[in-house]
Amino acid sequence: SDVYKRQIKFCVDPSTYYFGDIRFFTNSVDGTASAGTERMRILSGGGLTFNGDTAAANALNDYQEGTYTPTWSTDSSHISVNYHTQKGFYVKIGRMVYFQVYIRINSRSGGSGNLVVNDLPFTPQNATTHPNVAYGGFNVAYTNSWVGDTVDRGLVSSSSTKCYVYCGTSGGTNQVAGAGNLGNGTQFRAYGSY
């Protein structure tokens, strides 16, 4: 009957070794799970897999979204910042984090060394033990009252919630931004992932 071709079915299938999994099938002939195609599985140990995949390593096991409060910092000596606006938004899907940042300051004093967007929502993996997933970066969407060389990108640091800010290159090497790039009223908007 054509009615079975349109059915979808959730089932716990004790005839396999995947006890406790919830499996989603689309059926093509008689409406039974054995005759259908597995499209999704919620693993008993947690996580979601697709199209018959049963590997826990491939399971989507996390989704979050929320806000955080980004800050400016410098690596060598402390920067003091009077903030006007600090807004951050993120979406975390599995191990990937996608984020946006908006910082507007009234004024700043002191600070030396690399300029850093600090307090990202999650800590990336360690580059020594996880070299393929330890880094990320951001692109700058907008600045206002930025002082000096144009800021264009950043690098999310391994095992840290900070992102180094760069102002172009010289001789093929990234040029770091510093506290002097922040003027009274500087606005900074960026988006990235890690």
mmCIF file of C-alpha atoms in Angstrom:
data_model
loop_
_atom_site.group_PDB
_atom_site.id
_atom_site.type_symbol
_atom_site.label_atom_id
_atom_site.label_comp_id
_atom_site.label_asym_id
_atom_site.label_seq_id
_atom_site.Cartn_x
_atom_site.Cartn_y
_atom_site.Cartn_z
ATOM 1 C CA SER A 1 0.000 0.000 0.000
ATOM 2 C CA ASP A 2 1.213 3.533 -0.733
ATOM 3 C CA VAL A 3 0.458 4.564 2.846
ATOM 4 C CA TYR A 4 3.533 2.672 4.097
ATOM 5 C CA LYS A 5 5.829 4.626 1.799
ATOM 6 C CA ARG A 6 4.989 7.783 3.665
ATOM 7 C CA GLN A 7 5.507 6.440 7.193
ATOM 8 C CA ILE A 8 8.349 7.307 9.479
ATOM 9 C CA LYS A 9 8.937 5.305 12.597
ATOM 10 C CA PHE A 10 10.814 5.691 15.900
ATOM 11 C CA CYS A 11 11.756 2.381 17.438
ATOM 12 C CA VAL A 12 13.954 0.753 20.037
ATOM 13 C CA ASP A 13 15.333 -2.335 18.310
ATOM 14 C CA PRO A 14 16.397 -5.047 20.819
ATOM 15 C CA SER A 15 17.362 -7.408 17.988
ATOM 16 C CA THR A 16 20.658 -5.544 17.494
ATOM 17 C CA TYR A 17 23.583 -4.937 19.815
ATOM 18 C CA TYR A 18 22.645 -1.254 20.082
ATOM 19 C CA PHE A 19 20.448 -1.701 23.164
ATOM 20 C CA GLY A 20 18.812 1.523 24.265
ATOM 21 C CA ASP A 21 19.439 3.381 20.998
ATOM 22 C CA ILE A 22 16.499 5.191 19.472
ATOM 23 C CA ARG A 23 16.482 4.789 15.721
ATOM 24 C CA PHE A 24 14.556 6.701 13.051
ATOM 25 C CA PHE A 25 13.709 4.970 9.766
ATOM 26 C CA THR A 26 11.995 5.929 6.560
ATOM 27 C CA ASN A 27 10.093 3.012 5.043
ATOM 28 C CA SER A 28 9.817 2.174 1.422
ATOM 29 C CA VAL A 29 7.683 -0.965 1.260
ATOM 30 C CA ASP A 30 5.918 -2.591 4.214
ATOM 31 C CA GLY A 31 6.258 -0.146 7.116
ATOM 32 C CA THR A 32 8.663 -2.265 9.178
ATOM 33 C CA ALA A 33 12.034 -1.053 10.473
ATOM 34 C CA SER A 34 13.874 -3.919 8.811
ATOM 35 C CA ALA A 35 12.593 -2.851 5.398
ATOM 36 C CA GLY A 36 13.389 0.829 5.825
ATOM 37 C CA THR A 37 16.464 2.999 5.685
ATOM 38 C CA GLU A 38 17.969 4.274 8.927
ATOM 39 C CA ARG A 39 18.207 8.070 8.830
ATOM 40 C CA MET A 40 19.034 8.957 12.442
ATOM 41 C CA ARG A 41 20.081 7.281 15.672
ATOM 42 C CA ILE A 42 20.206 8.625 19.222
ATOM 43 C CA LEU A 43 22.963 6.578 20.824
ATOM 44 C CA SER A 44 22.339 5.120 24.274
ATOM 45 C CA GLY A 45 25.635 6.698 25.421
ATOM 46 C CA GLY A 46 24.576 10.114 24.095
ATOM 47 C CA GLY A 47 24.868 11.806 20.743
ATOM 48 C CA LEU A 48 23.082 11.813 17.423
ATOM 49 C CA THR A 49 24.283 9.974 14.298
ATOM 50 C CA PHE A 50 22.907 9.935 10.765
ATOM 51 C CA ASN A 51 22.306 7.492 7.880
ATOM 52 C CA GLY A 52 23.287 4.272 9.666
ATOM 53 C CA ASP A 53 26.475 5.566 11.275
ATOM 54 C CA THR A 54 26.968 4.053 14.762
ATOM 55 C CA ALA A 55 30.405 5.482 15.648
ATOM 56 C CA ALA A 56 30.374 7.488 18.872
ATOM 57 C CA ALA A 57 33.220 9.652 17.490
ATOM 58 C CA ASN A 58 30.893 10.866 14.728
ATOM 59 C CA ALA A 59 27.951 11.584 17.003
ATOM 60 C CA LEU A 60 26.701 15.143 17.368
ATOM 61 C CA ASN A 61 26.705 15.379 21.144
ATOM 62 C CA ASP A 62 26.325 19.052 21.993
ATOM 63 C CA TYR A 63 24.389 22.133 20.934
ATOM 64 C CA GLN A 64 24.394 25.357 22.907
ATOM 65 C CA GLU A 65 23.861 29.019 22.296
ATOM 66 C CA GLY A 66 24.221 31.951 24.605
ATOM 67 C CA THR A 67 25.926 35.190 25.492
ATOM 68 C CA TYR A 68 29.268 36.058 27.073
ATOM 69 C CA THR A 69 31.107 39.230 28.094
ATOM 70 C CA PRO A 70 34.246 39.905 26.032
ATOM 71 C CA THR A 71 37.049 42.071 27.410
ATOM 72 C CA TRP A 72 40.273 43.666 26.192
ATOM 73 C CA SER A 73 43.579 42.622 27.735
ATOM 74 C CA THR A 74 47.284 42.886 26.934
ATOM 75 C CA ASP A 75 49.974 40.251 27.379
ATOM 76 C CA SER A 76 52.788 42.167 29.083
ATOM 77 C CA SER A 77 51.392 44.788 31.438
ATOM 78 C CA HIS A 78 47.809 45.321 32.536
ATOM 79 C CA ILE A 79 45.476 47.513 30.488
ATOM 80 C CA SER A 80 42.739 49.402 32.296
ATOM 81 C CA VAL A 81 39.580 49.870 30.225
ATOM 82 C CA ASN A 82 36.420 51.861 30.869
ATOM 83 C CA TYR A 83 33.768 50.042 28.823
ATOM 84 C CA HIS A 84 30.701 51.474 27.131
ATOM 85 C CA THR A 85 29.420 48.167 25.642
ATOM 86 C CA GLN A 86 30.519 44.518 25.906
ATOM 87 C CA LYS A 87 28.440 42.012 23.967
ATOM 88 C CA GLY A 88 29.218 38.484 22.856
ATOM 89 C CA PHE A 89 27.043 35.778 21.327
ATOM 90 C CA TYR A 90 27.961 32.176 20.550
ATOM 91 C CA VAL A 91 26.623 28.945 19.078
ATOM 92 C CA LYS A 92 28.390 25.676 19.936
ATOM 93 C CA ILE A 93 27.719 22.665 17.694
ATOM 94 C CA GLY A 94 29.660 19.583 18.728
ATOM 95 C CA ARG A 95 33.282 20.708 19.161
ATOM 96 C CA MET A 96 32.914 23.856 17.010
ATOM 97 C CA VAL A 97 32.210 27.271 18.510
ATOM 98 C CA TYR A 98 30.938 30.168 16.388
ATOM 99 C CA PHE A 99 31.077 33.574 18.049
ATOM 100 C CA GLN A 100 30.431 37.282 17.601
ATOM 101 C CA VAL A 101 31.954 40.083 19.630
ATOM 102 C CA TYR A 102 31.152 43.779 20.034
ATOM 103 C CA ILE A 103 33.268 45.932 22.316
ATOM 104 C CA ARG A 104 32.966 49.716 22.604
ATOM 105 C CA ILE A 105 35.112 51.583 25.093
ATOM 106 C CA ASN A 106 34.946 55.022 26.625
ATOM 107 C CA SER A 107 38.658 55.165 27.415
ATOM 108 C CA ARG A 108 41.704 53.084 28.310
ATOM 109 C CA SER A 109 45.021 53.546 30.086
ATOM 110 C CA GLY A 110 48.233 51.531 30.364
ATOM 111 C CA GLY A 111 48.833 48.159 28.795
ATOM 112 C CA SER A 112 51.703 46.786 26.732
ATOM 113 C CA GLY A 113 52.294 43.695 24.627
ATOM 114 C CA ASN A 114 49.856 41.918 22.344
ATOM 115 C CA LEU A 115 46.277 43.190 22.338
ATOM 116 C CA VAL A 116 43.839 40.373 23.057
ATOM 117 C CA VAL A 117 40.081 39.857 22.977
ATOM 118 C CA ASN A 118 39.654 37.895 26.194
ATOM 119 C CA ASP A 119 36.990 35.736 27.851
ATOM 120 C CA LEU A 120 35.732 33.756 24.839
ATOM 121 C CA PRO A 121 32.911 31.386 25.871
ATOM 122 C CA PHE A 122 34.850 28.055 25.698
ATOM 123 C CA THR A 123 38.478 26.945 25.943
ATOM 124 C CA PRO A 124 39.882 25.385 22.741
ATOM 125 C CA GLN A 125 41.792 22.104 22.765
ATOM 126 C CA ASN A 126 45.542 21.988 23.399
ATOM 127 C CA ALA A 127 47.599 22.238 20.187
ATOM 128 C CA THR A 128 50.074 19.596 21.385
ATOM 129 C CA THR A 129 47.452 16.902 21.929
ATOM 130 C CA HIS A 130 44.812 18.017 19.393
ATOM 131 C CA PRO A 131 46.620 19.804 16.529
ATOM 132 C CA ASN A 132 43.670 19.616 14.126
ATOM 133 C CA VAL A 133 41.132 21.337 16.370
ATOM 134 C CA ALA A 134 43.165 23.603 18.661
ATOM 135 C CA TYR A 135 43.040 26.883 16.733
ATOM 136 C CA GLY A 136 40.519 29.236 15.249
ATOM 137 C CA GLY A 137 40.258 32.867 14.353
ATOM 138 C CA PHE A 138 38.084 35.837 13.609
ATOM 139 C CA ASN A 139 37.428 38.397 10.889
ATOM 140 C CA VAL A 140 36.804 42.019 11.717
ATOM 141 C CA ALA A 141 33.435 43.294 10.551
ATOM 142 C CA TYR A 142 33.621 46.913 11.734
ATOM 143 C CA THR A 143 35.779 49.386 13.641
ATOM 144 C CA ASN A 144 35.319 53.016 14.625
ATOM 145 C CA SER A 145 37.931 55.274 16.246
ATOM 146 C CA TRP A 146 40.587 52.583 15.831
ATOM 147 C CA VAL A 147 44.046 54.159 16.088
ATOM 148 C CA GLY A 148 46.857 53.365 13.641
ATOM 149 C CA ASP A 149 47.130 50.377 11.300
ATOM 150 C CA THR A 150 43.927 48.673 10.219
ATOM 151 C CA VAL A 151 42.952 45.642 12.275
ATOM 152 C CA ASP A 152 41.824 42.774 10.074
ATOM 153 C CA ARG A 153 41.956 39.404 11.857
ATOM 154 C CA GLY A 154 42.690 37.436 14.988
ATOM 155 C CA LEU A 155 43.981 34.049 16.124
ATOM 156 C CA VAL A 156 42.262 32.090 18.893
ATOM 157 C CA SER A 157 44.963 30.812 21.233
ATOM 158 C CA SER A 158 45.415 27.112 22.009
ATOM 159 C CA SER A 159 44.100 26.090 25.458
ATOM 160 C CA SER A 160 43.027 29.649 26.250
ATOM 161 C CA THR A 161 39.929 31.845 26.022
ATOM 162 C CA LYS A 162 41.804 34.670 24.341
ATOM 163 C CA CYS A 163 42.147 35.784 20.736
ATOM 164 C CA TYR A 164 45.204 37.709 19.524
ATOM 165 C CA VAL A 165 44.459 40.742 17.352
ATOM 166 C CA TYR A 166 46.537 41.516 14.225
ATOM 167 C CA CYS A 167 47.026 44.604 12.054
ATOM 168 C CA GLY A 168 48.225 43.311 8.701
ATOM 169 C CA THR A 169 51.615 41.778 7.968
ATOM 170 C CA SER A 170 55.208 42.871 7.551
ATOM 171 C CA GLY A 171 57.666 40.679 5.656
ATOM 172 C CA GLY A 172 55.077 37.885 5.674
ATOM 173 C CA THR A 173 54.655 37.932 9.470
ATOM 174 C CA ASN A 174 51.536 39.011 11.377
ATOM 175 C CA GLN A 175 51.847 42.380 13.092
ATOM 176 C CA VAL A 176 50.234 42.380 16.526
ATOM 177 C CA ALA A 177 47.924 45.117 17.694
ATOM 178 C CA GLY A 178 48.630 46.816 21.008
ATOM 179 C CA ALA A 179 46.972 49.002 23.607
ATOM 180 C CA GLY A 180 47.878 52.078 21.562
ATOM 181 C CA ASN A 181 45.424 50.979 18.875
ATOM 182 C CA LEU A 182 42.535 51.611 21.271
ATOM 183 C CA GLY A 183 41.441 55.235 21.368
ATOM 184 C CA ASN A 184 38.714 56.997 23.269
ATOM 185 C CA GLY A 185 35.433 55.628 21.942
ATOM 186 C CA THR A 186 36.924 52.754 19.923
ATOM 187 C CA GLN A 187 34.329 50.304 18.618
ATOM 188 C CA PHE A 188 35.232 46.789 17.509
ATOM 189 C CA ARG A 189 32.981 44.132 15.947
ATOM 190 C CA ALA A 190 34.181 40.711 14.821
ATOM 191 C CA TYR A 191 32.940 37.175 14.136
ATOM 192 C CA GLY A 192 34.795 33.892 14.103
ATOM 193 C CA SER A 193 35.029 30.246 15.043
ATOM 194 C CA TYR A 194 37.264 27.725 16.748
#
